[in-house]
mmCIF file of C-alpha atoms in Angstrom:
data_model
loop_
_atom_site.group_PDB
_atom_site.id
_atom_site.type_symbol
_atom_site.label_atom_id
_atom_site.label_comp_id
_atom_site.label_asym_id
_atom_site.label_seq_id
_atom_site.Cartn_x
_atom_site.Cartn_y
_atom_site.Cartn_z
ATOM 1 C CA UNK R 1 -81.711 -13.893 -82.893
ATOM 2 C CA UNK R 2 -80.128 -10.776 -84.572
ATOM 3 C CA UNK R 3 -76.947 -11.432 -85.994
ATOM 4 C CA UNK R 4 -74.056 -9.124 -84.798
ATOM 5 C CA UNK R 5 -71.531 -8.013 -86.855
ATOM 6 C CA UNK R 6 -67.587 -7.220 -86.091
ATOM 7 C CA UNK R 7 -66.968 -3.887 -84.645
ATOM 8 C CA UNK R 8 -64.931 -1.349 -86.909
ATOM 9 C CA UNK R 9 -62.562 0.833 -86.012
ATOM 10 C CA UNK R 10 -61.714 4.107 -87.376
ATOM 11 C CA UNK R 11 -57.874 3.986 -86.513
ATOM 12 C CA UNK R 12 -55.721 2.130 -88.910
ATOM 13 C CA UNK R 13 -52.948 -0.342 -87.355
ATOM 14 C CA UNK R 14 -49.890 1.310 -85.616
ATOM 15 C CA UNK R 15 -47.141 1.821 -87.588
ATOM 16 C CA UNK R 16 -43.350 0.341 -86.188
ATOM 17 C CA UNK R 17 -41.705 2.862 -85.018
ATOM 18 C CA UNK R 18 -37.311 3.101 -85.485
ATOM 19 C CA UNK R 19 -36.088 3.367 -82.249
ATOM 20 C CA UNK R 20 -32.643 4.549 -81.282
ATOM 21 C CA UNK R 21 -30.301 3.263 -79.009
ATOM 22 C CA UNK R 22 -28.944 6.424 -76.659
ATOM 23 C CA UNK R 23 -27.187 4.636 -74.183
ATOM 24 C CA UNK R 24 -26.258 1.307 -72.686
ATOM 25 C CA UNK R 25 -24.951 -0.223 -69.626
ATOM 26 C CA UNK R 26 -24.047 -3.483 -67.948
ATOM 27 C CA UNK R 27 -25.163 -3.792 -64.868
ATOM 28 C CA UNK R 28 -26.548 -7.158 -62.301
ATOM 29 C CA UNK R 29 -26.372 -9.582 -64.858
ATOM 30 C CA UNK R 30 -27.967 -7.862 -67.677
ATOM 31 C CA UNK R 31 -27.965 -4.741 -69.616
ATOM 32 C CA UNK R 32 -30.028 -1.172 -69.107
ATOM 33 C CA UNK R 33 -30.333 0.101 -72.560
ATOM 34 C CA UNK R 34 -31.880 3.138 -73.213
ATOM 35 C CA UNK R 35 -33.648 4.139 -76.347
ATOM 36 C CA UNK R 36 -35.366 7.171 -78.311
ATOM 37 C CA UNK R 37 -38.393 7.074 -80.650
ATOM 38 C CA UNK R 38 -41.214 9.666 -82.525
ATOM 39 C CA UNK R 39 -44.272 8.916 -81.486
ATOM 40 C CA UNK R 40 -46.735 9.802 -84.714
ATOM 41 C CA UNK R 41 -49.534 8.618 -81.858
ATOM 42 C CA UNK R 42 -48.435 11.763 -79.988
ATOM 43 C CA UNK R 43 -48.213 14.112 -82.714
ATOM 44 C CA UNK R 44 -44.212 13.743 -83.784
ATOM 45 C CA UNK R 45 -43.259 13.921 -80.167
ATOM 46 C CA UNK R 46 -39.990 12.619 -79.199
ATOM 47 C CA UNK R 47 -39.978 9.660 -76.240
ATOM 48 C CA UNK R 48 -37.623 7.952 -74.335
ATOM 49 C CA UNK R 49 -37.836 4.465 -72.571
ATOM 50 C CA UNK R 50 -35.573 2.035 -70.941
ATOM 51 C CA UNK R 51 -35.452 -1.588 -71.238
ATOM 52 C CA UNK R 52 -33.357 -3.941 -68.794
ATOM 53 C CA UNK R 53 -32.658 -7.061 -70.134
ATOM 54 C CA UNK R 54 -30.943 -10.307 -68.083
ATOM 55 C CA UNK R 55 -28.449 -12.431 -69.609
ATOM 56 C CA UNK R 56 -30.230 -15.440 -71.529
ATOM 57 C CA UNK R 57 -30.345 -17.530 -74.370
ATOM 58 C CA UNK R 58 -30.468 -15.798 -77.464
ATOM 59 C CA UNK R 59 -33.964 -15.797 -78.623
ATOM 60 C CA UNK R 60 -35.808 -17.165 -75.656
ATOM 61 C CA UNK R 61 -38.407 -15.542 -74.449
ATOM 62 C CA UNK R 62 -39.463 -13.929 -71.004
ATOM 63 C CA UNK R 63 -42.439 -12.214 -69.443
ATOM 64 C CA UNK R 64 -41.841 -8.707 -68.639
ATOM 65 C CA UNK R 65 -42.641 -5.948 -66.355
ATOM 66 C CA UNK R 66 -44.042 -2.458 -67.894
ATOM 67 C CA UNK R 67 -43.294 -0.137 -65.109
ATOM 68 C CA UNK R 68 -45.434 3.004 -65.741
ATOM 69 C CA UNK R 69 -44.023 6.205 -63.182
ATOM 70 C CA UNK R 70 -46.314 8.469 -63.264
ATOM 71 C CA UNK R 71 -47.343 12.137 -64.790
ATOM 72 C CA UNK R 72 -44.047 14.089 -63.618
ATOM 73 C CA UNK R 73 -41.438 10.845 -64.019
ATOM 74 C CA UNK R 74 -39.375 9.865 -66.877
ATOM 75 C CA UNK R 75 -37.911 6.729 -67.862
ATOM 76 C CA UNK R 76 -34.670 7.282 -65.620
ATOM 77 C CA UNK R 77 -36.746 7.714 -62.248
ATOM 78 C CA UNK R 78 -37.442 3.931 -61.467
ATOM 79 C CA UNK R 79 -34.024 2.910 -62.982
ATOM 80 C CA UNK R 80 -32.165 5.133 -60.804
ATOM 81 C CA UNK R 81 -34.441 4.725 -57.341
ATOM 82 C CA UNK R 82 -35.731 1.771 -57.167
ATOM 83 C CA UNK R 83 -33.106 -1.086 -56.993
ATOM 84 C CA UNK R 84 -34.938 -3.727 -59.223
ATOM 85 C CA UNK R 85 -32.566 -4.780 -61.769
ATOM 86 C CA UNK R 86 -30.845 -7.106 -58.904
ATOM 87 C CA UNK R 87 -34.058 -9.332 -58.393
ATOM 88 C CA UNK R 88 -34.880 -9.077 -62.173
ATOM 89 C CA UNK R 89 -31.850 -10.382 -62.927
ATOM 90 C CA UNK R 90 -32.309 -13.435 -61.039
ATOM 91 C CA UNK R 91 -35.805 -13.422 -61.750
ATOM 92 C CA UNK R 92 -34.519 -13.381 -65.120
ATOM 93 C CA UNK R 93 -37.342 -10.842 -65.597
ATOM 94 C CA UNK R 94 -37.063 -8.193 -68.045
ATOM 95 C CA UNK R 95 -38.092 -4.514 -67.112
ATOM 96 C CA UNK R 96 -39.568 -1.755 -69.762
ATOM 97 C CA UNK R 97 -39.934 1.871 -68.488
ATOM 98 C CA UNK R 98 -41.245 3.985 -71.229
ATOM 99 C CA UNK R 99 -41.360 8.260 -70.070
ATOM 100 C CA UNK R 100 -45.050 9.011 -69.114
#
């Protein structure tokens, strides 16, 4: 039996990246925060994404929802269209949107 040894990679761990609050708003029993970030993945580009969070315990911990838009969409599309942060709320579901 040949032995097999562990795959390498040539990329090095990501580094954590500083984001930057831009805005913030209470809305359905949570908050929509929006926040700002380089990307050194995308060559110094500057991205956006949204996170809505439901009220909670401090600390605990939810699984969450990574809505992705699309090509042309940024993180404000699905925030502003698609009514979710209602349900999520009492779902007590947490919602990322980062721009694609």
């Amino acid at each position: 039996r040949a032995s097999r040894s562990a795959p390498t990679s040539a990329c090095s761990a990501p580094a954590i990246m500083a984001a930057t609050e831009i805005s913030g708003v209470r809305c359905f029993g949570g908050f929509l925060r929006r926040y700002e970030h380089v990307s050194p993945t995308l060559g110094g580009c500057s991205m956006k994404f949204a996170v809505f969070t439901p009220d909670g315990e401090q600390g605990a911990r939810f699984p969450a929802v990574f809505w992705l838009s699309g090509l042309t969409c940024t993180d404000e599309n699905f925030s502003q269209k698609a009514g979710a942060f209602e349900a999520a709320s009492e779902l007590r579901l947490p919602l990322v949107m980062p721009e694609t």
